[in-house]
XYZ file of C-alpha atoms in Angstrom:
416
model
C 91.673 165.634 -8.103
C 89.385 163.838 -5.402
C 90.452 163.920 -1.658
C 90.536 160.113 -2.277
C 93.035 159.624 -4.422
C 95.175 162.180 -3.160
C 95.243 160.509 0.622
C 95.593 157.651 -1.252
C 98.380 158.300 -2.948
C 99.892 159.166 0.161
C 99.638 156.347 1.893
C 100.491 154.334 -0.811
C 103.752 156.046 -1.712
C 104.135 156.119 2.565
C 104.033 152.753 3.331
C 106.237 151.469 0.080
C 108.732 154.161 1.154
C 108.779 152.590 4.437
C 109.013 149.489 3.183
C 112.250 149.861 0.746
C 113.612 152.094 3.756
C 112.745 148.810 6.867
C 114.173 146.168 3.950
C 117.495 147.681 2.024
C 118.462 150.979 3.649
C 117.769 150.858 7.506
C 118.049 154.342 8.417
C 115.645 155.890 11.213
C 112.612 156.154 9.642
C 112.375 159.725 9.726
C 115.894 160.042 7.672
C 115.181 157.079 5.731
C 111.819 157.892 4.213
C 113.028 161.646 3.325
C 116.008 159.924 1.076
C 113.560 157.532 -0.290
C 111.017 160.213 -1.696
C 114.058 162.912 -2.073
C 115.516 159.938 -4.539
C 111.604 159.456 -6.245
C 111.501 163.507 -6.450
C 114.619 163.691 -8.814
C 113.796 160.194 -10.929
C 110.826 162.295 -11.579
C 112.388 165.326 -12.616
C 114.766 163.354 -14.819
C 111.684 161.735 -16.665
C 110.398 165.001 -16.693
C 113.072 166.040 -19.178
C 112.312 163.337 -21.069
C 108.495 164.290 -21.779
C 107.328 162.171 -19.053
C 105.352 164.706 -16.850
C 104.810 163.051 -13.724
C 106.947 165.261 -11.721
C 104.294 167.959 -12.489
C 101.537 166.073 -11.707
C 103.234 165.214 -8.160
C 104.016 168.942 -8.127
C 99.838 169.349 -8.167
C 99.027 166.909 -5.870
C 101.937 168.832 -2.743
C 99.892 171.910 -3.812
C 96.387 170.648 -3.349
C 97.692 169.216 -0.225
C 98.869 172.304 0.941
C 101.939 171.436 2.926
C 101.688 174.469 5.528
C 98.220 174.193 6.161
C 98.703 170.228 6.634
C 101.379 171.136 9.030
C 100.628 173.727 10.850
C 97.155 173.497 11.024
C 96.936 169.499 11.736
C 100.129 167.812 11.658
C 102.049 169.808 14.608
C 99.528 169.950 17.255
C 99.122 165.828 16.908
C 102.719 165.223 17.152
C 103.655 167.857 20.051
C 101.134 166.246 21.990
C 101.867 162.925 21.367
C 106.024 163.645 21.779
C 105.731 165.483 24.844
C 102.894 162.942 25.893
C 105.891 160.424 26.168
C 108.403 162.693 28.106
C 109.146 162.602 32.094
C 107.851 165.985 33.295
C 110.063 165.404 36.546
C 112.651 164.519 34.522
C 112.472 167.797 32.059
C 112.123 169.934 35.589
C 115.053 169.690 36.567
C 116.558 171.416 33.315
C 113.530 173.863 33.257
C 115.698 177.007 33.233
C 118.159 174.955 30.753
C 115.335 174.341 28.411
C 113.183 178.056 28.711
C 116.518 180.171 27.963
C 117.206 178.058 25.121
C 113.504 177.997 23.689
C 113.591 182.120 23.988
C 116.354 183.732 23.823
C 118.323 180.962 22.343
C 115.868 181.447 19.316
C 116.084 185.339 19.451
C 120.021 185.116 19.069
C 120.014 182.592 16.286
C 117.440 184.864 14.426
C 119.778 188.127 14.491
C 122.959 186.002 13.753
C 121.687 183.883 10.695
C 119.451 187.252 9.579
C 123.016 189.536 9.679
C 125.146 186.503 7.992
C 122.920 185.560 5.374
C 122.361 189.111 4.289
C 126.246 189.376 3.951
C 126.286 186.338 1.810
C 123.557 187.485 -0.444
C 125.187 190.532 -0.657
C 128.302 188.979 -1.621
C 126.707 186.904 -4.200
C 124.262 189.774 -5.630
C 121.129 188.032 -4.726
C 119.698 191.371 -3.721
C 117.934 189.574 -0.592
C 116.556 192.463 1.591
C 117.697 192.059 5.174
C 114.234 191.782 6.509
C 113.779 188.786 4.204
C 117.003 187.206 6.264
C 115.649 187.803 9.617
C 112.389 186.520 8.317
C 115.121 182.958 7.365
C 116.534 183.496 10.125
C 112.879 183.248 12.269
C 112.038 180.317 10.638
C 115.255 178.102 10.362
C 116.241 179.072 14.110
C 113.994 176.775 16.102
C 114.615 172.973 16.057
C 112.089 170.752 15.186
C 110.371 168.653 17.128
C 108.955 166.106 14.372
C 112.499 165.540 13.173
C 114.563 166.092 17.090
C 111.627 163.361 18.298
C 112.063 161.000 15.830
C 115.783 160.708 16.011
C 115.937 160.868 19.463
C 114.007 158.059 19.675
C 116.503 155.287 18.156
C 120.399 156.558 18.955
C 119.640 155.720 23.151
C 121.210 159.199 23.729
C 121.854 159.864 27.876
C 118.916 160.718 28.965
C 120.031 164.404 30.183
C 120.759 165.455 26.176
C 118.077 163.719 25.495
C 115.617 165.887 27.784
C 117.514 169.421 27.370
C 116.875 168.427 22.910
C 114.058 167.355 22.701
C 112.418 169.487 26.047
C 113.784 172.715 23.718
C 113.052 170.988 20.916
C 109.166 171.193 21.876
C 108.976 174.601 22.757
C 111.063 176.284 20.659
C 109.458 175.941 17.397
C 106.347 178.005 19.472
C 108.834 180.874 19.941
C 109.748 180.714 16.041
C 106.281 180.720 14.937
C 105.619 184.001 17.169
C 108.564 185.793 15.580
C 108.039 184.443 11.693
C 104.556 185.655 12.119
C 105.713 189.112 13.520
C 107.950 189.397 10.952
C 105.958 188.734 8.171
C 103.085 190.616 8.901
C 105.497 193.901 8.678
C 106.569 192.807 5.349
C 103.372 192.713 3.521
C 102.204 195.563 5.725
C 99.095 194.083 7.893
C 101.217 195.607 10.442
C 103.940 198.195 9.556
C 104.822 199.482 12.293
C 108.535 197.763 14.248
C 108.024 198.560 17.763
C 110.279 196.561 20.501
C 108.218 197.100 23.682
C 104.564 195.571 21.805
C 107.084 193.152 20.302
C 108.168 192.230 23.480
C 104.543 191.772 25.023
C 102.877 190.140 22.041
C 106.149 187.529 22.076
C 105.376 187.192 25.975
C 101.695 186.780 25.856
C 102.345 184.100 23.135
C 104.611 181.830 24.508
C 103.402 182.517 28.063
C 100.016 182.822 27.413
C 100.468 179.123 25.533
C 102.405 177.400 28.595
C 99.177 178.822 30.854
C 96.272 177.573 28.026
C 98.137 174.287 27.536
C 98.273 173.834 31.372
C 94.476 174.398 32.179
C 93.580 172.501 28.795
C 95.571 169.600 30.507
C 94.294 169.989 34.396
C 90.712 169.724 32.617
C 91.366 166.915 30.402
C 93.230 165.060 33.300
C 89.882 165.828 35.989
C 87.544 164.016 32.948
C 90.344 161.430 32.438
C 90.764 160.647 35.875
C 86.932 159.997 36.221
C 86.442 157.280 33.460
C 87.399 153.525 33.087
C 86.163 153.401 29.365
C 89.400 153.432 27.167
C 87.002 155.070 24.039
C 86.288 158.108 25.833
C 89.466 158.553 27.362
C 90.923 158.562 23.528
C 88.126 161.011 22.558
C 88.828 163.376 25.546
C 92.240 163.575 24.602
C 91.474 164.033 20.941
C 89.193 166.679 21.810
C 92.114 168.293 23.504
C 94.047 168.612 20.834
C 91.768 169.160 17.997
C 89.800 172.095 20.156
C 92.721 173.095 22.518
C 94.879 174.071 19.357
C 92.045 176.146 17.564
C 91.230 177.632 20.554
C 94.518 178.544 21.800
C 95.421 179.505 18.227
C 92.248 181.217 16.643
C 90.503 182.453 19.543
C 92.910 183.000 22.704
C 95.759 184.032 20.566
C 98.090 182.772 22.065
C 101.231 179.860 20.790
C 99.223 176.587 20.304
C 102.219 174.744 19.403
C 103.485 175.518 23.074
C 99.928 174.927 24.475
C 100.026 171.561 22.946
C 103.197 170.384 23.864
C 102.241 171.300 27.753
C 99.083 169.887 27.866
C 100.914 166.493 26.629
C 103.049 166.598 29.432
C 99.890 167.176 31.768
C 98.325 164.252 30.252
C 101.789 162.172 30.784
C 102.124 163.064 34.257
C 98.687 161.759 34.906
C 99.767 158.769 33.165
C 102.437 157.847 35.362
C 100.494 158.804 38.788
C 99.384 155.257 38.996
C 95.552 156.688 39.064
C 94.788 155.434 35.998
C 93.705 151.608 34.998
C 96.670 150.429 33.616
C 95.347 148.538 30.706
C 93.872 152.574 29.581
C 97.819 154.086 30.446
C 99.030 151.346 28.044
C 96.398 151.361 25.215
C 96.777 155.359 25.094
C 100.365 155.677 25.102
C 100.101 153.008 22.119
C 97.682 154.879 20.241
C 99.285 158.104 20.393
C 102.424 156.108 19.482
C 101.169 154.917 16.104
C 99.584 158.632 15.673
C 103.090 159.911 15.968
C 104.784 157.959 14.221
C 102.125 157.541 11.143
C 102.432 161.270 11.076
C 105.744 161.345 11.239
C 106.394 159.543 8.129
C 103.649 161.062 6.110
C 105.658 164.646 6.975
C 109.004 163.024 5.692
C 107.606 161.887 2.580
C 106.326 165.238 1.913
C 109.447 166.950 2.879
C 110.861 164.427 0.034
C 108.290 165.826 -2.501
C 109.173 169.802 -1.906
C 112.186 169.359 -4.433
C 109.558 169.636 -7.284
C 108.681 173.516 -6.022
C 113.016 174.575 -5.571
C 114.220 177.200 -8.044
C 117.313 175.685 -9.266
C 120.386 178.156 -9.971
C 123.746 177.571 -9.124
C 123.903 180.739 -7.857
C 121.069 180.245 -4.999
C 122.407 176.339 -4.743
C 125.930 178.132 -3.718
C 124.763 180.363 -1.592
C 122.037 177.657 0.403
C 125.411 175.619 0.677
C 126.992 178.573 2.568
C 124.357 178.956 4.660
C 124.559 175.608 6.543
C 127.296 176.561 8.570
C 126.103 179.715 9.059
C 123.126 177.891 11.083
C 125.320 175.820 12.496
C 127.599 178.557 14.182
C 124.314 180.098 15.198
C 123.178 177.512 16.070
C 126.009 177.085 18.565
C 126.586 180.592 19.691
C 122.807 180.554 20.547
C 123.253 177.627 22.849
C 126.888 178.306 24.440
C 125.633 182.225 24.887
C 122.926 181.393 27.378
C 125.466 178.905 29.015
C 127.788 181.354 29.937
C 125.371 183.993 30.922
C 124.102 182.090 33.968
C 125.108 179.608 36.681
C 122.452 177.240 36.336
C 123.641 175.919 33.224
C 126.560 173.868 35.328
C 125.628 170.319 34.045
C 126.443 171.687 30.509
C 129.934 171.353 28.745
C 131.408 171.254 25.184
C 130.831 168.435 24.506
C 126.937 168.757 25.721
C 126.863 171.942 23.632
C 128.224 170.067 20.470
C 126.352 167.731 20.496
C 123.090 170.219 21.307
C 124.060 171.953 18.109
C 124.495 168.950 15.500
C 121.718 167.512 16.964
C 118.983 170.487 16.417
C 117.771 169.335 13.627
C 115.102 171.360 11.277
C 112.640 169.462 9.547
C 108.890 170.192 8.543
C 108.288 173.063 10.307
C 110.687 175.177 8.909
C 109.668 174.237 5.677
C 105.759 175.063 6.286
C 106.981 178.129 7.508
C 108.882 178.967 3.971
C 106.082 177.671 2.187
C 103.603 179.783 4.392
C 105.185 183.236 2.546
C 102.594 185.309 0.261
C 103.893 184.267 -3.732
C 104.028 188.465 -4.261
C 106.945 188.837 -1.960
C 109.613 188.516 -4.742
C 112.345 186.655 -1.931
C 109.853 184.104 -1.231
C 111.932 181.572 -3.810
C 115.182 182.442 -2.642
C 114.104 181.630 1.260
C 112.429 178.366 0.209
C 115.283 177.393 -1.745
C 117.596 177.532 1.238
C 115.198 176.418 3.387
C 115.330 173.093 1.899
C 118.580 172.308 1.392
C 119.178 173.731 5.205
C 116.921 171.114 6.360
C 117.628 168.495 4.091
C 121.695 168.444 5.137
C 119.812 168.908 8.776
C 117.764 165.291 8.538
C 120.194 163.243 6.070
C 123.870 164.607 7.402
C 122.814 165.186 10.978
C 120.513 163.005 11.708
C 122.383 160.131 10.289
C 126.076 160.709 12.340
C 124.057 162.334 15.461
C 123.916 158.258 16.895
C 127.446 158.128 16.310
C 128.808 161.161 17.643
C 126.860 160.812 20.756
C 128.182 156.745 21.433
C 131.481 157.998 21.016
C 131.022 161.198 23.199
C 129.916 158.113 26.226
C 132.453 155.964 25.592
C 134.822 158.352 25.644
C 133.958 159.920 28.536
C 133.644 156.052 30.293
């Protein structure tokens, strides 16, 4: 199957999603085009059945794609860049102990919870899950995801402060997750069997640190070039430069978190925006483009997220257990975010309410999914994680992200 086709395809399927989603359904985009193909998926399935094999052939197409590759490897350092490329750095520092406790050890504690609970309900349902396989869930399923958080965000008006302390997590966070999945994986199929806290401890520290410091200098460099220019073109090459080279490099040769590095560099970049250094007719034409980037991304991911119900292992067994699971994230979810809240007195702008609406409104999205998808086929829980995965993250985007507007108007007027 040509490269051709296949993008085709894509975009077709893309833009008619968004279309039936803008005319008769008018959800966010995000949620709206993930029901749309989610609704495709199963008409497909159910022809399927009927001899008509075009689920399968769909089923080829997600796997030529290769969803985690497209993801990870393209996808997330794009849309980090352009989300945090839109954000108010002076506006995010003023919750910057609010938003690194939550990105770390927020994730940490969600990990152990959802790793110890899900093991007791596989246990209780004789899925035989090893626990290492639920810590490895638990890894991936912890952080919230920025694609999806971003895209919300963007419609319900939310108060600026929750707005900042989600989606300021929201873009480091996933960095953190990545780090541990990673660790945790390469124990399991033994490129590194050895568990030891202390190198876990430094490898986890030169990631996410060693990605805040990258990102930053990628950023100061970009902005000195930037700064220099009045030509719009090589401004927009200079920053896709950035992104394309500043993630493989952080990534592949630094080794260190390029999601993080990515999502600080963008706030470099957006700082440098707003200085009023810049010709304006450049700020405006570049926050534009990386606009349509995003959000042409954005709903290429969701239609693909739609897609992954052709690769679930369907058993009532797993489907009761995945259903158990969501609010077992959920409580984690919450305990990870009220935990850090208690432990320390800069966290006095938070409340419950705040801390609800923190929790129903981490969404997971593509990430996670990548993640699942990311696990070798020989490791014999790789179904069983993938499986709850998805329905995790499909309640996350349809359920969540559709009452999240609500929940937060009435939390203001309420409080008015």
């Amino acid at each position: 199957m040509s490269i051709q086709l296949i993008v085709g395809l894509l975009f077709t399927i893309t833009a008619m999603a968004g279309f039936i989603n803008y005319k008769f359904i008018k959800l966010p985009n995000s949620i709206g085009l993930t029901l749309v193909t989610l609704i495709l998926s199963v008409t497909l399935m159910i022809l399927g059945k009927f001899g008509l094999a075009l689920d399968a052939y769909f089923a080829n197409i997600l796997h030529e794609i290769n969803f985690t590759r497209t993801v990870m490897d393209f996808m997330l350092s794009f849309i980090l860049f352009a989300g945090s490329l839109h954000i108010n750095v002076s506006h995010m520092y003023n919750f910057r102990w609010v938003i690194a406790q939550l990105a770390t050890f927020g994730v940490v504690i969600s990990t152990i919870l959802i790793g110890f609970s899900v093991y007791g309900i596989n246990y209780l349902f004789n899925l035989n899950l090893p626990i290492f396989y639920c810590f490895l869930f638990g890894a991936l399923i912890s952080p919230t995801d920025p694609i999806a958080v971003l895209g919300v965000l963007k419609r319900i008006e939310a108060p600026k402060s929750l707005e900042i302390k989600i989606a300021g997590e929201a873009l480091f966070n996933d960095g953190v997750g990545i780090v541990l999945f990673t660790m945790l994986l390469s124990i399991m199929i033994g490129t590194n069997s050895d568990f030891d806290l202390t190198h876990t401890t430094l490898y986890l520290i030169q990631e996410v640190f060693g990605g805040i410091l990258v990102g930053f200098l990628l950023g100061r460099m970009a902005k000195f070039f930037i700064k220099r220019v009045g030509s719009f073109d090589i401004v927009l090459s200079l920053t896709l430069a950035l992104v394309t080279g500043g993630y493989a490099l952080a990534n592949e040769v630094l080794h260190v978190s390029g999601a993080i590095a990515m999502a600080v560099a963008g706030l470099v970049i957006g700082l440098a925006c707003r200085e009023g250094k810049m010709p304006a007719h450049i700020v405006t034409q570049l926050e534009h483009f990386w606009q349509w980037v995003d959000e042409l991304l954005n709903a290429i991911l969701f239609v693909l997220i739609g897609f992954v119900v052709l690769f679930l292992l369907y058993d009532l067994k797993l489907i009761a257990v995945s259903l158990l699971v969501i609010p077992t994230v959920l409580i984690a979810r919450y305990l990870s975010v009220i935990l850090p809240v208690l432990s320390s007195h800069r966290f006095r702008k938070f409340n419950h309410t705040t801390v609800a609406l923190m929790t129903w409104g981490g969404l997971r999205g593509g990430v996670s999914i990548a993640l699942a998808l990311s696990i070798p086929q020989e490791l014999d829980g790789r179904q069983i994680i993938i499986t709850m995965t998805y329905i995790v993250v499909m309640f996350s985007i349809i359920v969540q992200g559709i009452t999240i507007g609500p929940l937060i108007k009435r939390s203001v007027a309420s409080a008015v």
